[in-house]
């Protein structure tokens, strides 16, 4: 997990996908100057960004930050696998999400990385609940009755079977009986672009 920060303050989540690249939600890019590889607390060294690449596909996109210096693997720092094919994750698969987002709608950001299990939701349910906003080709939904995503959680990964399959993208601004499931950008929908960028940027 990675914290994207502005002026030393957490703003969005992200995650290492290689020693050189961090993936996040595209709407998190503005003014994000430094990135911290973290596990639970804000205790690691800042990494500056060398370059940024962003997809342009409707309003739901992913972004890749290239780091100035490669991140070294350690006991607490590792990058996560992303899909190798565009096969969808089956509904009801148990996955996980994590972030340092707000612990209440008007509350502070969490100082500790919070994690939760969520279940992948049927595509038809997502389409019904989100209407025209939902694009089956590049979005998916997942959630649970006891999971709450709020400001600051955007950009974090949806991890299924040790693979990051989605990026936290959109959600209701309430944790009390949210009327619609949480939405994620499908990483697999952007594989050709991801491979092009990660291969082209040195």
PDB file of C-alpha atoms in Angstrom:
ATOM      1  CA  UNK A   1       0.000   0.000   0.000  1.00  0.00           C
ATOM      2  CA  UNK A   2       1.051   3.560  -0.715  1.00  0.00           C
ATOM      3  CA  UNK A   3      -0.120   6.909   0.613  1.00  0.00           C
ATOM      4  CA  UNK A   4      -0.378   9.779  -1.884  1.00  0.00           C
ATOM      5  CA  UNK A   5       0.157  12.979   0.028  1.00  0.00           C
ATOM      6  CA  UNK A   6      -0.031  16.730  -0.430  1.00  0.00           C
ATOM      7  CA  UNK A   7       1.998  18.926   1.929  1.00  0.00           C
ATOM      8  CA  UNK A   8       2.567  15.950   4.192  1.00  0.00           C
ATOM      9  CA  UNK A   9      -1.142  15.111   4.422  1.00  0.00           C
ATOM     10  CA  UNK A  10      -2.685  11.882   3.174  1.00  0.00           C
ATOM     11  CA  UNK A  11      -5.080  12.422   0.258  1.00  0.00           C
ATOM     12  CA  UNK A  12      -5.413   9.129  -1.650  1.00  0.00           C
ATOM     13  CA  UNK A  13      -4.357   5.515  -1.593  1.00  0.00           C
ATOM     14  CA  UNK A  14      -2.273   3.688  -4.141  1.00  0.00           C
ATOM     15  CA  UNK A  15      -0.267   0.504  -4.498  1.00  0.00           C
ATOM     16  CA  UNK A  16       3.050  -0.679  -5.889  1.00  0.00           C
ATOM     17  CA  UNK A  17       2.734  -2.731  -9.085  1.00  0.00           C
ATOM     18  CA  UNK A  18       6.490  -2.939  -9.704  1.00  0.00           C
ATOM     19  CA  UNK A  19       9.694  -1.592  -8.213  1.00  0.00           C
ATOM     20  CA  UNK A  20       9.222   1.564 -10.304  1.00  0.00           C
ATOM     21  CA  UNK A  21       5.474   2.156 -10.564  1.00  0.00           C
ATOM     22  CA  UNK A  22       2.554   2.996  -8.295  1.00  0.00           C
ATOM     23  CA  UNK A  23      -1.047   2.645  -9.500  1.00  0.00           C
ATOM     24  CA  UNK A  24      -3.925   4.764  -8.223  1.00  0.00           C
ATOM     25  CA  UNK A  25      -7.179   6.404  -9.329  1.00  0.00           C
ATOM     26  CA  UNK A  26      -6.657   9.117 -11.943  1.00  0.00           C
ATOM     27  CA  UNK A  27      -8.572  11.755  -9.989  1.00  0.00           C
ATOM     28  CA  UNK A  28      -5.872  11.510  -7.301  1.00  0.00           C
ATOM     29  CA  UNK A  29      -3.065  12.933  -9.410  1.00  0.00           C
ATOM     30  CA  UNK A  30      -3.358  16.697  -8.855  1.00  0.00           C
ATOM     31  CA  UNK A  31      -0.762  18.163  -6.510  1.00  0.00           C
ATOM     32  CA  UNK A  32       0.400  14.725  -5.407  1.00  0.00           C
ATOM     33  CA  UNK A  33       4.115  15.348  -5.064  1.00  0.00           C
ATOM     34  CA  UNK A  34       5.408  12.595  -2.812  1.00  0.00           C
ATOM     35  CA  UNK A  35       4.569   8.940  -2.326  1.00  0.00           C
ATOM     36  CA  UNK A  36       5.227   6.770   0.709  1.00  0.00           C
ATOM     37  CA  UNK A  37       5.441   2.978   0.621  1.00  0.00           C
ATOM     38  CA  UNK A  38       3.712   2.065   3.878  1.00  0.00           C
ATOM     39  CA  UNK A  39       2.345  -0.878   5.742  1.00  0.00           C
ATOM     40  CA  UNK A  40       0.312   0.427   8.688  1.00  0.00           C
ATOM     41  CA  UNK A  41       1.758   3.645  10.062  1.00  0.00           C
ATOM     42  CA  UNK A  42       3.311   6.674   8.368  1.00  0.00           C
ATOM     43  CA  UNK A  43       6.907   5.758   9.172  1.00  0.00           C
ATOM     44  CA  UNK A  44       8.705   5.243   5.846  1.00  0.00           C
ATOM     45  CA  UNK A  45      10.795   7.442   3.579  1.00  0.00           C
ATOM     46  CA  UNK A  46       9.264   9.721   0.962  1.00  0.00           C
ATOM     47  CA  UNK A  47       9.643   8.801  -2.696  1.00  0.00           C
ATOM     48  CA  UNK A  48       9.360  11.530  -5.292  1.00  0.00           C
ATOM     49  CA  UNK A  49       7.583  11.058  -8.613  1.00  0.00           C
ATOM     50  CA  UNK A  50       9.507  11.113 -11.872  1.00  0.00           C
ATOM     51  CA  UNK A  51       6.587  11.017 -14.302  1.00  0.00           C
ATOM     52  CA  UNK A  52       2.844  10.435 -14.491  1.00  0.00           C
ATOM     53  CA  UNK A  53       0.712   8.631 -17.081  1.00  0.00           C
ATOM     54  CA  UNK A  54      -3.077   8.594 -17.115  1.00  0.00           C
ATOM     55  CA  UNK A  55      -5.732   6.842 -19.163  1.00  0.00           C
ATOM     56  CA  UNK A  56      -8.478   8.782 -20.913  1.00  0.00           C
ATOM     57  CA  UNK A  57     -11.567   6.611 -20.894  1.00  0.00           C
ATOM     58  CA  UNK A  58     -14.814   8.170 -19.710  1.00  0.00           C
ATOM     59  CA  UNK A  59     -14.486   9.493 -16.161  1.00  0.00           C
ATOM     60  CA  UNK A  60     -13.245   6.287 -14.578  1.00  0.00           C
ATOM     61  CA  UNK A  61      -9.530   5.919 -15.128  1.00  0.00           C
ATOM     62  CA  UNK A  62      -6.328   4.673 -13.589  1.00  0.00           C
ATOM     63  CA  UNK A  63      -3.016   6.434 -13.225  1.00  0.00           C
ATOM     64  CA  UNK A  64       0.581   5.251 -13.060  1.00  0.00           C
ATOM     65  CA  UNK A  65       3.243   7.150 -11.144  1.00  0.00           C
ATOM     66  CA  UNK A  66       6.835   6.353 -12.024  1.00  0.00           C
ATOM     67  CA  UNK A  67       9.161   6.766  -9.055  1.00  0.00           C
ATOM     68  CA  UNK A  68      12.466   8.613  -9.240  1.00  0.00           C
ATOM     69  CA  UNK A  69      14.206   5.648  -7.601  1.00  0.00           C
ATOM     70  CA  UNK A  70      13.194   1.988  -7.557  1.00  0.00           C
ATOM     71  CA  UNK A  71      11.662   0.695  -4.336  1.00  0.00           C
ATOM     72  CA  UNK A  72      13.640  -2.054  -2.682  1.00  0.00           C
ATOM     73  CA  UNK A  73      11.865  -5.208  -1.580  1.00  0.00           C
ATOM     74  CA  UNK A  74      11.970  -5.817   2.155  1.00  0.00           C
ATOM     75  CA  UNK A  75      10.080  -7.571   4.922  1.00  0.00           C
ATOM     76  CA  UNK A  76       7.477  -4.804   4.857  1.00  0.00           C
ATOM     77  CA  UNK A  77       7.621  -3.544   1.243  1.00  0.00           C
ATOM     78  CA  UNK A  78       6.457  -5.570  -1.761  1.00  0.00           C
ATOM     79  CA  UNK A  79       4.580  -4.923  -4.977  1.00  0.00           C
ATOM     80  CA  UNK A  80       1.396  -6.742  -5.894  1.00  0.00           C
ATOM     81  CA  UNK A  81       0.462  -8.698  -8.992  1.00  0.00           C
ATOM     82  CA  UNK A  82      -2.106  -7.343 -11.455  1.00  0.00           C
ATOM     83  CA  UNK A  83      -4.236  -9.424 -13.859  1.00  0.00           C
ATOM     84  CA  UNK A  84      -2.614 -10.946 -16.930  1.00  0.00           C
ATOM     85  CA  UNK A  85      -5.908 -11.405 -18.796  1.00  0.00           C
ATOM     86  CA  UNK A  86      -9.237  -9.572 -19.056  1.00  0.00           C
ATOM     87  CA  UNK A  87     -11.208 -12.355 -17.358  1.00  0.00           C
ATOM     88  CA  UNK A  88     -13.700 -10.980 -14.828  1.00  0.00           C
ATOM     89  CA  UNK A  89     -13.735 -11.986 -11.178  1.00  0.00           C
ATOM     90  CA  UNK A  90     -16.767 -14.112 -10.351  1.00  0.00           C
ATOM     91  CA  UNK A  91     -19.576 -12.636  -8.268  1.00  0.00           C
ATOM     92  CA  UNK A  92     -19.451 -13.481  -4.542  1.00  0.00           C
ATOM     93  CA  UNK A  93     -15.659 -13.849  -4.579  1.00  0.00           C
ATOM     94  CA  UNK A  94     -14.276 -12.621  -1.249  1.00  0.00           C
ATOM     95  CA  UNK A  95     -11.658  -9.919  -1.749  1.00  0.00           C
ATOM     96  CA  UNK A  96     -10.082  -7.219   0.400  1.00  0.00           C
ATOM     97  CA  UNK A  97      -9.711  -3.435   0.439  1.00  0.00           C
ATOM     98  CA  UNK A  98      -7.475  -1.190   2.527  1.00  0.00           C
ATOM     99  CA  UNK A  99      -6.869   2.501   3.097  1.00  0.00           C
ATOM    100  CA  UNK A 100      -6.181   5.433   5.382  1.00  0.00           C
ATOM    101  CA  UNK A 101      -9.442   7.181   4.474  1.00  0.00           C
ATOM    102  CA  UNK A 102     -11.682   9.097   6.849  1.00  0.00           C
ATOM    103  CA  UNK A 103     -13.181   7.062   9.649  1.00  0.00           C
ATOM    104  CA  UNK A 104     -16.420   9.090   9.462  1.00  0.00           C
ATOM    105  CA  UNK A 105     -17.863  11.409   6.812  1.00  0.00           C
ATOM    106  CA  UNK A 106     -16.870  14.533   8.756  1.00  0.00           C
ATOM    107  CA  UNK A 107     -14.128  12.786  10.712  1.00  0.00           C
ATOM    108  CA  UNK A 108     -10.322  12.635  10.511  1.00  0.00           C
ATOM    109  CA  UNK A 109      -8.223  10.371   8.313  1.00  0.00           C
ATOM    110  CA  UNK A 110      -7.141   7.135   9.927  1.00  0.00           C
ATOM    111  CA  UNK A 111      -3.554   7.107  11.198  1.00  0.00           C
ATOM    112  CA  UNK A 112      -3.511   3.337  10.746  1.00  0.00           C
ATOM    113  CA  UNK A 113      -4.071   1.329   7.599  1.00  0.00           C
ATOM    114  CA  UNK A 114      -7.540  -0.212   7.857  1.00  0.00           C
ATOM    115  CA  UNK A 115      -8.447  -3.392   5.997  1.00  0.00           C
ATOM    116  CA  UNK A 116     -11.722  -5.159   5.299  1.00  0.00           C
ATOM    117  CA  UNK A 117     -13.139  -8.089   3.372  1.00  0.00           C
ATOM    118  CA  UNK A 118     -15.674  -7.377   0.636  1.00  0.00           C
ATOM    119  CA  UNK A 119     -17.633  -9.520  -1.787  1.00  0.00           C
ATOM    120  CA  UNK A 120     -17.752  -8.989  -5.554  1.00  0.00           C
ATOM    121  CA  UNK A 121     -21.269  -7.993  -6.614  1.00  0.00           C
ATOM    122  CA  UNK A 122     -23.155  -9.136  -9.701  1.00  0.00           C
ATOM    123  CA  UNK A 123     -22.661  -6.842 -12.696  1.00  0.00           C
ATOM    124  CA  UNK A 124     -26.414  -6.559 -13.214  1.00  0.00           C
ATOM    125  CA  UNK A 125     -26.812  -5.215  -9.680  1.00  0.00           C
ATOM    126  CA  UNK A 126     -24.158  -2.561 -10.330  1.00  0.00           C
ATOM    127  CA  UNK A 127     -25.809  -1.550 -13.599  1.00  0.00           C
ATOM    128  CA  UNK A 128     -29.215  -1.298 -11.929  1.00  0.00           C
ATOM    129  CA  UNK A 129     -27.959   0.741  -8.974  1.00  0.00           C
ATOM    130  CA  UNK A 130     -25.575   3.118 -10.791  1.00  0.00           C
ATOM    131  CA  UNK A 131     -27.446   3.458 -14.089  1.00  0.00           C
ATOM    132  CA  UNK A 132     -25.663   5.199 -16.939  1.00  0.00           C
ATOM    133  CA  UNK A 133     -22.700   6.003 -14.705  1.00  0.00           C
ATOM    134  CA  UNK A 134     -21.717   2.323 -14.689  1.00  0.00           C
ATOM    135  CA  UNK A 135     -19.692   0.921 -17.591  1.00  0.00           C
ATOM    136  CA  UNK A 136     -19.638  -2.864 -17.618  1.00  0.00           C
ATOM    137  CA  UNK A 137     -16.474  -2.943 -19.712  1.00  0.00           C
ATOM    138  CA  UNK A 138     -14.276  -1.084 -17.237  1.00  0.00           C
ATOM    139  CA  UNK A 139     -16.045  -1.071 -13.858  1.00  0.00           C
ATOM    140  CA  UNK A 140     -17.011  -3.526 -11.150  1.00  0.00           C
ATOM    141  CA  UNK A 141     -18.623  -3.378  -7.715  1.00  0.00           C
ATOM    142  CA  UNK A 142     -17.850  -4.965  -4.369  1.00  0.00           C
ATOM    143  CA  UNK A 143     -18.795  -4.333  -0.776  1.00  0.00           C
ATOM    144  CA  UNK A 144     -20.180  -5.658   2.482  1.00  0.00           C
ATOM    145  CA  UNK A 145     -22.614  -4.564   5.166  1.00  0.00           C
ATOM    146  CA  UNK A 146     -19.801  -3.609   7.542  1.00  0.00           C
ATOM    147  CA  UNK A 147     -17.339  -1.937   5.147  1.00  0.00           C
ATOM    148  CA  UNK A 148     -17.196   1.822   4.676  1.00  0.00           C
ATOM    149  CA  UNK A 149     -15.153   3.647   2.047  1.00  0.00           C
ATOM    150  CA  UNK A 150     -14.789   7.412   2.381  1.00  0.00           C
ATOM    151  CA  UNK A 151     -12.584  10.299   1.267  1.00  0.00           C
ATOM    152  CA  UNK A 152      -8.943   9.237   1.242  1.00  0.00           C
ATOM    153  CA  UNK A 153      -9.669   5.626   0.300  1.00  0.00           C
ATOM    154  CA  UNK A 154      -9.780   6.353  -3.448  1.00  0.00           C
ATOM    155  CA  UNK A 155      -6.934   4.812  -5.397  1.00  0.00           C
ATOM    156  CA  UNK A 156      -6.478   1.811  -3.125  1.00  0.00           C
ATOM    157  CA  UNK A 157      -6.609  -1.720  -4.548  1.00  0.00           C
ATOM    158  CA  UNK A 158      -9.355  -4.305  -4.608  1.00  0.00           C
ATOM    159  CA  UNK A 159      -7.358  -7.493  -4.011  1.00  0.00           C
ATOM    160  CA  UNK A 160      -8.732 -10.905  -4.956  1.00  0.00           C
ATOM    161  CA  UNK A 161      -6.617 -14.048  -4.597  1.00  0.00           C
ATOM    162  CA  UNK A 162      -3.449 -12.002  -4.039  1.00  0.00           C
ATOM    163  CA  UNK A 163      -3.999  -9.999  -7.242  1.00  0.00           C
ATOM    164  CA  UNK A 164      -5.060  -6.349  -7.489  1.00  0.00           C
ATOM    165  CA  UNK A 165      -8.051  -6.518  -9.819  1.00  0.00           C
ATOM    166  CA  UNK A 166      -9.623  -3.108  -9.173  1.00  0.00           C
ATOM    167  CA  UNK A 167      -8.907   0.455  -8.061  1.00  0.00           C
ATOM    168  CA  UNK A 168     -11.264   2.142  -5.562  1.00  0.00           C
ATOM    169  CA  UNK A 169     -13.024   4.758  -7.689  1.00  0.00           C
ATOM    170  CA  UNK A 170     -16.491   5.837  -6.514  1.00  0.00           C
ATOM    171  CA  UNK A 171     -18.783   5.440  -3.518  1.00  0.00           C
ATOM    172  CA  UNK A 172     -21.649   7.012  -1.649  1.00  0.00           C
ATOM    173  CA  UNK A 173     -20.700   9.742   0.821  1.00  0.00           C
ATOM    174  CA  UNK A 174     -22.255   7.912   3.721  1.00  0.00           C
ATOM    175  CA  UNK A 175     -21.535   4.810   5.767  1.00  0.00           C
ATOM    176  CA  UNK A 176     -25.085   4.504   7.073  1.00  0.00           C
ATOM    177  CA  UNK A 177     -26.986   2.101   4.844  1.00  0.00           C
ATOM    178  CA  UNK A 178     -25.298   3.249   1.586  1.00  0.00           C
ATOM    179  CA  UNK A 179     -27.914   2.913  -1.185  1.00  0.00           C
ATOM    180  CA  UNK A 180     -25.434   1.740  -3.822  1.00  0.00           C
ATOM    181  CA  UNK A 181     -22.403  -0.584  -3.793  1.00  0.00           C
ATOM    182  CA  UNK A 182     -18.831   0.671  -3.961  1.00  0.00           C
ATOM    183  CA  UNK A 183     -17.368   0.994  -7.447  1.00  0.00           C
ATOM    184  CA  UNK A 184     -13.950   0.064  -8.749  1.00  0.00           C
ATOM    185  CA  UNK A 185     -12.095   0.528 -12.020  1.00  0.00           C
ATOM    186  CA  UNK A 186     -11.241  -2.838 -13.579  1.00  0.00           C
ATOM    187  CA  UNK A 187      -7.490  -3.018 -13.982  1.00  0.00           C
ATOM    188  CA  UNK A 188      -7.844  -5.704 -16.641  1.00  0.00           C
ATOM    189  CA  UNK A 189      -9.691  -3.251 -18.905  1.00  0.00           C
ATOM    190  CA  UNK A 190      -6.481  -1.218 -19.235  1.00  0.00           C
ATOM    191  CA  UNK A 191      -3.881  -3.978 -19.602  1.00  0.00           C
ATOM    192  CA  UNK A 192      -2.630  -2.947 -23.084  1.00  0.00           C
ATOM    193  CA  UNK A 193      -2.169   0.648 -21.875  1.00  0.00           C
ATOM    194  CA  UNK A 194      -0.511  -0.452 -18.624  1.00  0.00           C
ATOM    195  CA  UNK A 195       1.939  -2.705 -20.470  1.00  0.00           C
ATOM    196  CA  UNK A 196       2.725   0.066 -22.936  1.00  0.00           C
ATOM    197  CA  UNK A 197       3.470   2.611 -20.224  1.00  0.00           C
ATOM    198  CA  UNK A 198       5.402   0.344 -17.911  1.00  0.00           C
ATOM    199  CA  UNK A 199       7.477  -0.868 -20.810  1.00  0.00           C
ATOM    200  CA  UNK A 200       8.012   2.539 -22.382  1.00  0.00           C
ATOM    201  CA  UNK A 201       8.815   4.698 -19.349  1.00  0.00           C
ATOM    202  CA  UNK A 202      12.336   4.032 -18.053  1.00  0.00           C
TER     203      UNK A 202
END
